[in-house]
Amino acid sequence: MTDSLYTAIETQIKRAQSNVYTALPAKVLSFNGHTVSCQVMITRVIANNQEVSIPPLVDVPAQFPHAGGFCIG
C-alpha cells in the first residue's frame, strides 16, 4: 500500500470516528423527572481544526442504571 493511499484511508477513518459519540460530559440545565436539557462541556473540532460549540441538547431521556439494590444517579 502506498503512503498516499494509506494516508487517504487513515484520514477517512478518523473523519468517520470524529462523528461517533457514545458518551459526552454535559452540564444539566433542567430536569423534569423523565428528560433533561443539557449543555455538552466539550467543543467539536471540524475539518479545518476549528472548534465549534455543540448546541444544547433538549429532551434527552434520563437513565438511572440500577441493580442489586444500588443505583447510579
Coordinates of C-alpha atoms in Angstrom, one line a residue:
M1 CA 0.0 0.0 0.0
T2 CA 1.5 3.4 -1.0
D3 CA 1.8 6.1 1.6
S4 CA -0.7 8.3 -0.1
L5 CA -3.4 5.6 -0.2
Y6 CA -2.6 4.8 3.5
T7 CA -2.9 8.4 4.4
A8 CA -6.2 8.8 2.5
I9 CA -7.7 5.7 4.2
E10 CA -6.5 6.9 7.6
T11 CA -8.0 10.3 7.1
Q12 CA -11.4 8.9 6.2
I13 CA -11.4 6.6 9.2
K14 CA -10.5 9.5 11.5
R15 CA -13.2 11.6 9.9
A16 CA -15.8 8.9 10.4
Q17 CA -14.7 8.3 14.0
S18 CA -15.0 12.0 14.8
N19 CA -18.7 11.8 14.2
V20 CA -19.3 9.0 16.6
Y21 CA -20.4 10.0 20.1
T22 CA -21.1 7.3 22.7
A23 CA -20.9 9.4 25.8
L24 CA -20.2 13.1 26.4
P25 CA -19.7 15.1 29.6
A26 CA -22.5 17.6 30.0
K27 CA -24.0 20.1 32.4
V28 CA -27.7 19.5 33.2
L29 CA -29.7 22.7 32.5
S30 CA -33.1 21.4 33.5
F31 CA -34.7 18.1 34.6
N32 CA -38.4 17.2 34.7
G33 CA -38.2 13.7 36.1
H34 CA -38.1 12.0 32.7
T35 CA -35.9 14.1 30.4
V36 CA -33.1 16.6 30.7
S37 CA -31.8 19.6 28.8
C38 CA -28.1 19.8 28.9
Q39 CA -25.0 21.6 27.5
V40 CA -22.2 19.5 26.3
M41 CA -18.9 20.5 28.0
I42 CA -16.6 19.9 25.1
T43 CA -16.2 21.5 21.7
R44 CA -16.3 19.8 18.4
V45 CA -13.3 20.1 16.0
I46 CA -14.2 20.3 12.4
A47 CA -12.2 19.6 9.3
N48 CA -10.1 22.7 9.3
N49 CA -9.2 22.2 13.0
Q50 CA -11.7 24.9 14.0
E51 CA -13.5 24.4 17.3
V52 CA -17.3 24.6 17.3
S53 CA -19.6 24.6 20.3
I54 CA -22.2 21.9 20.3
P55 CA -25.7 23.5 20.9
P56 CA -27.7 22.5 24.0
L57 CA -29.4 19.1 23.8
V58 CA -33.1 19.0 24.7
D59 CA -35.5 16.2 25.7
V60 CA -32.7 13.7 26.4
P61 CA -34.1 10.6 28.2
A62 CA -32.8 10.4 31.7
Q63 CA -31.4 7.0 32.8
F64 CA -30.6 5.7 36.2
P65 CA -28.8 2.4 35.9
H66 CA -29.5 0.1 38.9
A67 CA -29.2 -3.5 40.1
G68 CA -28.9 -5.3 43.3
G69 CA -30.5 -2.5 45.3
F70 CA -28.0 0.1 44.1
C71 CA -28.5 3.0 41.7
I72 CA -26.0 5.2 39.8
G73 CA -27.5 8.7 39.7

